[in-house]
Coordinates of N, CA and C in Angstrom, one line a residue:
M1 N 0.8 -1.2 0.1 CA -0.1 -0.1 0.1 C 0.8 1.4 0.0
I2 N 1.8 1.3 0.8 CA 2.7 2.5 0.9 C 3.6 2.5 -0.5
G3 N 3.8 1.4 -1.1 CA 4.5 1.4 -2.6 C 3.6 2.1 -3.5
I4 N 2.3 1.8 -3.3 CA 1.4 2.5 -4.5 C 1.3 4.1 -4.1
I5 N 1.4 4.3 -2.9 CA 1.3 5.9 -2.5 C 2.5 6.7 -3.0
F6 N 3.7 6.1 -2.6 CA 4.8 6.8 -3.1 C 5.1 6.7 -4.9
E7 N 4.6 5.7 -5.5 CA 4.5 5.7 -7.0 C 3.6 6.9 -7.3
F8 N 2.4 7.0 -6.8 CA 1.6 8.2 -7.1 C 2.2 9.5 -6.7
L9 N 2.9 9.6 -5.5 CA 3.6 10.8 -5.4 C 4.8 11.3 -6.5
S10 N 5.2 10.2 -6.7 CA 6.3 10.5 -7.9 C 5.6 10.8 -9.2
F11 N 4.6 10.1 -9.5 CA 3.8 10.5 -10.9 C 3.4 12.0 -10.6
A12 N 2.8 12.4 -9.4 CA 2.3 13.8 -9.1 C 3.5 14.8 -9.3
L13 N 4.8 14.4 -8.8 CA 5.9 15.3 -9.0 C 6.2 15.3 -10.3
S14 N 6.3 14.3 -11.1 CA 6.6 14.5 -12.6 C 5.5 15.2 -13.2
A15 N 4.4 14.9 -12.8 CA 3.1 15.9 -13.6 C 3.4 17.4 -13.4
Y16 N 3.9 17.7 -12.1 CA 4.0 19.0 -11.7 C 5.3 19.6 -12.2
F17 N 6.4 18.9 -12.7 CA 7.6 19.2 -13.2 C 7.2 19.8 -14.7
Y18 N 6.2 18.8 -15.3 CA 5.7 19.2 -16.7 C 4.9 20.6 -16.7
A19 N 4.2 20.8 -15.7 CA 3.3 22.0 -15.6 C 4.2 23.0 -15.2
L20 N 5.4 22.9 -14.7 CA 6.3 24.1 -14.3 C 6.8 24.5 -15.8
I21 N 7.3 23.4 -16.5 CA 8.0 23.8 -17.6 C 6.9 24.4 -18.6
G22 N 5.7 23.9 -18.8 CA 4.6 24.5 -19.6 C 4.5 26.1 -19.2
Y23 N 4.4 26.2 -17.9 CA 4.2 27.5 -17.4 C 5.4 28.5 -17.8
I24 N 6.5 28.1 -17.5 CA 7.7 28.9 -18.0 C 7.7 29.2 -19.6
L25 N 7.5 28.2 -20.4 CA 7.4 28.4 -21.7 C 6.2 29.4 -22.2
M26 N 5.1 29.3 -21.5 CA 4.2 30.4 -21.7 C 4.6 31.8 -21.5
S27 N 5.7 32.1 -20.8 CA 6.3 33.4 -20.7 C 6.7 33.9 -22.0
W28 N 7.1 33.0 -22.9 CA 7.6 33.4 -24.2 C 6.6 33.8 -25.4
F29 N 5.5 33.5 -25.0 CA 4.3 33.9 -25.8 C 3.4 34.9 -25.3
P30 N 3.2 35.9 -26.0 CA 2.5 37.2 -25.5 C 0.9 36.8 -25.4
G31 N 0.5 37.0 -24.1 CA -1.0 36.7 -23.8 C -1.4 35.1 -23.6
A32 N -0.3 34.4 -23.6 CA -0.5 32.8 -23.3 C -1.0 32.6 -22.0
R33 N -0.5 33.4 -20.9 CA -1.0 33.4 -19.5 C -2.3 33.7 -19.1
D34 N -2.9 34.4 -20.0 CA -4.2 35.1 -20.1 C -5.3 33.9 -20.3
S35 N -4.9 32.9 -21.0 CA -5.9 32.0 -21.7 C -6.2 30.9 -20.3
S36 N -7.3 30.2 -20.5 CA -7.7 29.4 -19.3 C -6.6 28.6 -18.7
I37 N -5.9 28.0 -19.8 CA -4.8 27.0 -19.5 C -3.7 27.9 -18.7
G38 N -3.4 29.0 -19.1 CA -2.4 29.8 -18.3 C -2.8 30.3 -17.0
R39 N -3.9 30.5 -16.8 CA -4.5 31.0 -15.5 C -4.4 29.8 -14.6
F40 N -4.9 28.5 -15.0 CA -4.8 27.2 -14.4 C -3.4 26.9 -14.0
L41 N -2.3 27.1 -15.0 CA -1.0 26.8 -14.5 C -0.6 27.9 -13.7
S42 N -0.9 29.1 -13.7 CA -0.5 30.1 -12.8 C -1.1 29.9 -11.4
A43 N -2.1 29.5 -11.2 CA -2.8 29.1 -9.8 C -1.9 28.0 -9.2
I44 N -1.4 26.8 -9.9 CA -0.8 25.9 -9.4 C 0.7 26.0 -9.2
C45 N 1.3 26.9 -10.1 CA 2.8 27.0 -10.2 C 3.4 28.3 -9.4
E46 N 2.6 29.3 -9.3 CA 2.9 30.5 -8.6 C 3.1 30.3 -7.1
P47 N 2.2 29.5 -6.3 CA 2.7 29.4 -5.0 C 3.8 28.8 -4.8
Y48 N 4.5 27.8 -5.6 CA 5.7 27.0 -5.6 C 6.9 28.0 -5.9
L49 N 6.6 28.9 -6.9 CA 7.7 29.6 -7.5 C 8.1 30.8 -6.5
E50 N 7.0 31.3 -6.0 CA 7.2 32.6 -5.3 C 8.2 32.6 -4.1
P51 N 8.4 31.4 -3.3 CA 9.5 31.5 -2.3 C 10.9 31.6 -3.1
F52 N 11.0 31.0 -4.2 CA 12.2 31.0 -4.8 C 12.5 32.4 -5.4
R53 N 11.4 33.1 -5.9 CA 11.6 34.3 -6.5 C 12.0 35.5 -5.5
K54 N 11.6 35.2 -4.0 CA 12.0 36.2 -2.9 C 13.5 36.0 -2.6
I55 N 13.9 34.6 -2.6 CA 15.4 34.3 -2.3 C 16.2 34.9 -3.4
I56 N 15.9 34.6 -4.9 CA 16.8 34.8 -5.8 C 16.3 35.9 -6.7
P57 N 16.9 36.9 -6.6 CA 16.4 38.1 -7.5 C 16.8 37.9 -8.9
P58 N 15.9 38.6 -10.0 CA 16.2 38.3 -11.3 C 17.5 39.0 -11.8
L59 N 18.1 38.4 -12.8 CA 19.2 38.9 -13.3 C 19.0 39.8 -14.5
G60 N 18.9 41.2 -14.4 CA 18.4 41.8 -15.5 C 16.9 41.4 -15.8
M61 N 16.8 41.0 -17.0 CA 15.4 40.6 -17.4 C 15.3 39.2 -17.3
I62 N 16.1 38.6 -17.0 CA 16.0 36.9 -16.8 C 15.8 36.6 -15.3
D63 N 14.9 35.8 -15.2 CA 14.3 35.2 -13.7 C 14.8 33.7 -13.8
I64 N 16.0 33.5 -13.0 CA 16.4 32.2 -13.0 C 16.0 31.3 -11.7
S65 N 14.8 32.0 -11.0 CA 14.4 31.3 -9.9 C 13.5 29.9 -10.2
P66 N 12.9 29.9 -11.5 CA 12.3 28.6 -12.0 C 13.2 27.6 -12.2
I67 N 14.5 27.8 -12.7 CA 15.5 26.8 -12.9 C 15.7 26.1 -11.5
V68 N 16.0 27.0 -10.4 CA 16.3 26.6 -9.1 C 15.2 25.7 -8.5
A69 N 13.8 26.3 -8.8 CA 12.6 25.5 -8.2 C 12.6 23.9 -9.0
I70 N 12.9 24.1 -10.3 CA 12.7 22.8 -10.9 C 13.8 21.8 -10.5
F71 N 14.9 22.3 -10.1 CA 16.2 21.6 -9.7 C 15.8 21.0 -8.3
A72 N 15.0 21.7 -7.4 CA 14.7 21.4 -6.1 C 13.7 20.4 -6.0
L73 N 12.7 20.5 -7.1 CA 11.7 19.6 -7.2 C 12.2 18.2 -7.7
N74 N 13.1 18.3 -8.7 CA 13.9 17.0 -9.2 C 14.6 16.4 -7.9
I75 N 15.3 17.2 -7.3 CA 16.1 16.6 -6.0 C 15.0 15.8 -5.1
A76 N 14.0 16.6 -4.7 CA 12.9 16.0 -3.9 C 12.4 14.5 -4.4
Q77 N 12.2 14.7 -5.8 CA 11.5 13.4 -6.4 C 12.7 12.3 -6.5
L78 N 14.1 12.6 -6.7 CA 15.0 11.5 -7.1 C 15.6 11.0 -5.8
Y79 N 15.8 11.9 -4.8 CA 16.4 11.6 -3.5 C 15.6 11.6 -2.3
G80 N 14.5 12.6 -2.1 CA 13.6 12.7 -1.0 C 12.8 11.5 -0.8
L81 N 11.9 11.3 -1.9 CA 10.9 10.2 -1.9 C 11.6 8.8 -1.4
P82 N 12.8 8.3 -2.1 CA 13.3 7.0 -1.8 C 13.5 7.0 -0.4
V83 N 14.4 8.2 0.2 CA 14.7 8.2 1.6 C 13.5 8.1 2.5
L84 N 12.6 8.8 2.1 CA 11.2 8.7 3.0 C 10.5 7.4 2.9
Y85 N 10.5 6.7 1.8 CA 10.2 5.3 1.6 C 11.0 4.6 2.6
N86 N 12.3 4.7 2.4 CA 13.1 3.5 3.2 C 13.0 3.8 4.7
I87 N 12.6 5.1 5.2 CA 12.3 5.3 6.4 C 11.0 4.7 6.9
L88 N 10.1 4.8 6.1 CA 8.7 4.2 6.6 C 8.4 2.8 6.4
V89 N 9.4 2.2 5.4 CA 9.4 0.5 5.1 C 10.4 0.0 6.1

């Protein structure tokens, strides 16, 4: 049962990774974030990205905080979930 939960968590983190990528790519197209998909992705991605934006200021016109956020998400998925699984099992 715990294995199924951790597989679902891994799938959810992967789906969130792709949602973040989609949200970041939408910034390249004018008006894309004003669509219904853009508003949905904004609602689910901005709460996660906001703490990173507070810590890492933009470099000129380039915001590198999403890169750090994606890196942190991948670290959580690749290393955090297995460690948590091994602790619980």
